[in-house]
Amino acid sequence: MNDRFGHQVGDRVLIHATRCIQQAIRTQDIVGRIGGEEFCIYLPNTDLHAAIAVAQRVRKMLVNTPLKLEDESTLLVTASLGVASHEETPEGDLEHIQSQADIRLYRAKQQGRNRVCWSGEAELQA
């Protein structure tokens, strides 16, 4: 993004993404930027199905809310998201949950971007 449009537009995309994420989550949820253009959303007391719904809501919010640039053109922002749940890690190891979400994020990117990936996708999408 920065290479193509410059750092100023890259910064605006990050702000835009943050606003869209905040609109898609609950007040008790926590969002943080973990590096570059990656964010982590912590959803307390949320099962896998509800977390997937939140991820889809975030993705749709970004796609349906293009960023208006200073020259009045618009920029479509998409997101690839990986979802992991405490249900997959009974001991609640947050590092493991984060690692699983990261693996799924990269799988979403490999599968064509602008999508949500989670464990057991085939069963849940069927």
XYZ file of C-alpha atoms in Angstrom:
126
model
C 0.000 0.000 0.000
C 2.732 2.450 1.009
C 4.807 1.650 -2.090
C 1.883 2.174 -4.462
C 0.035 5.091 -2.857
C 2.516 6.563 -0.377
C 2.732 6.566 3.405
C 0.039 9.197 3.871
C -2.563 7.017 2.119
C -1.228 3.969 3.968
C -1.815 5.755 7.270
C -5.339 6.715 6.192
C -6.054 3.079 5.314
C -4.974 2.000 8.806
C -7.230 4.624 10.405
C -10.104 3.617 8.116
C -9.612 -0.071 8.933
C -9.565 0.687 12.655
C -12.826 2.629 12.421
C -14.511 -0.164 10.452
C -13.305 -2.766 12.946
C -14.564 -0.695 15.870
C -17.997 -0.449 14.240
C -18.132 -4.218 13.759
C -17.225 -5.270 17.321
C -18.783 -4.955 20.767
C -17.661 -2.457 23.393
C -16.049 -5.212 25.500
C -13.956 -6.483 22.564
C -10.359 -5.337 22.238
C -8.594 -4.496 18.991
C -4.908 -3.795 18.586
C -2.458 -3.374 15.752
C 0.180 -6.062 16.040
C 2.424 -4.893 13.243
C 2.388 -3.515 9.734
C -1.148 -3.894 8.502
C -2.117 -6.695 10.890
C -4.635 -6.342 13.684
C -5.742 -8.702 16.431
C -9.265 -8.656 17.839
C -9.814 -10.264 21.232
C -13.440 -11.323 21.709
C -14.005 -12.317 25.344
C -16.726 -14.880 26.067
C -17.199 -15.644 22.376
C -17.436 -19.089 20.801
C -15.996 -20.000 17.402
C -19.223 -19.476 15.446
C -19.742 -15.995 16.905
C -16.074 -15.106 16.257
C -16.464 -16.155 12.619
C -19.545 -13.933 12.364
C -17.568 -10.982 13.758
C -14.726 -11.615 11.295
C -17.196 -11.726 8.403
C -18.808 -8.511 9.654
C -15.395 -6.787 9.743
C -14.573 -8.014 6.237
C -17.927 -6.867 4.840
C -17.716 -3.515 6.625
C -14.378 -2.805 4.924
C -15.560 -3.898 1.475
C -18.798 -1.937 1.757
C -17.097 1.247 3.007
C -14.566 2.446 0.421
C -12.013 4.982 1.624
C -12.465 8.407 0.031
C -9.118 9.941 -0.865
C -8.239 13.634 -0.982
C -8.584 13.724 -4.783
C -12.203 12.453 -4.385
C -11.308 9.016 -5.755
C -12.118 5.977 -3.647
C -9.982 3.076 -2.551
C -11.506 -0.330 -1.893
C -9.987 -1.873 1.232
C -10.274 -5.618 1.741
C -9.233 -7.888 4.578
C -8.027 -11.438 5.002
C -8.836 -12.772 8.463
C -7.842 -15.832 10.453
C -10.061 -16.964 13.327
C -9.011 -19.088 16.303
C -10.867 -19.846 19.503
C -10.186 -20.780 23.100
C -12.380 -23.833 22.372
C -9.494 -25.245 20.343
C -7.051 -24.737 23.215
C -8.728 -25.819 26.459
C -5.867 -24.563 28.599
C -6.417 -21.089 27.133
C -2.873 -20.631 25.825
C -3.151 -17.198 24.209
C 0.109 -17.597 22.283
C -1.212 -20.804 20.713
C -4.528 -19.148 19.848
C -2.679 -16.199 18.262
C -0.436 -18.600 16.338
C -3.447 -20.506 14.983
C -5.152 -17.272 13.929
C -1.947 -16.185 12.166
C -1.676 -19.485 10.267
C -5.293 -19.104 9.147
C -4.707 -15.486 8.134
C -1.948 -16.593 5.765
C -4.169 -19.386 4.453
C -6.847 -16.755 3.684
C -4.250 -14.752 1.757
C -3.087 -17.856 -0.138
C -6.680 -18.715 -1.065
C -7.194 -15.400 -2.813
C -7.535 -12.751 -0.087
C -10.649 -10.922 1.120
C -11.879 -13.954 3.047
C -12.109 -15.479 6.509
C -10.413 -18.776 7.404
C -10.872 -20.898 10.541
C -10.430 -24.503 11.654
C -12.992 -26.963 10.365
C -13.962 -24.627 7.515
C -15.202 -27.428 5.298
C -17.610 -28.661 7.949
C -18.863 -25.179 8.807
C -19.313 -23.990 5.218
C -21.107 -27.153 4.063
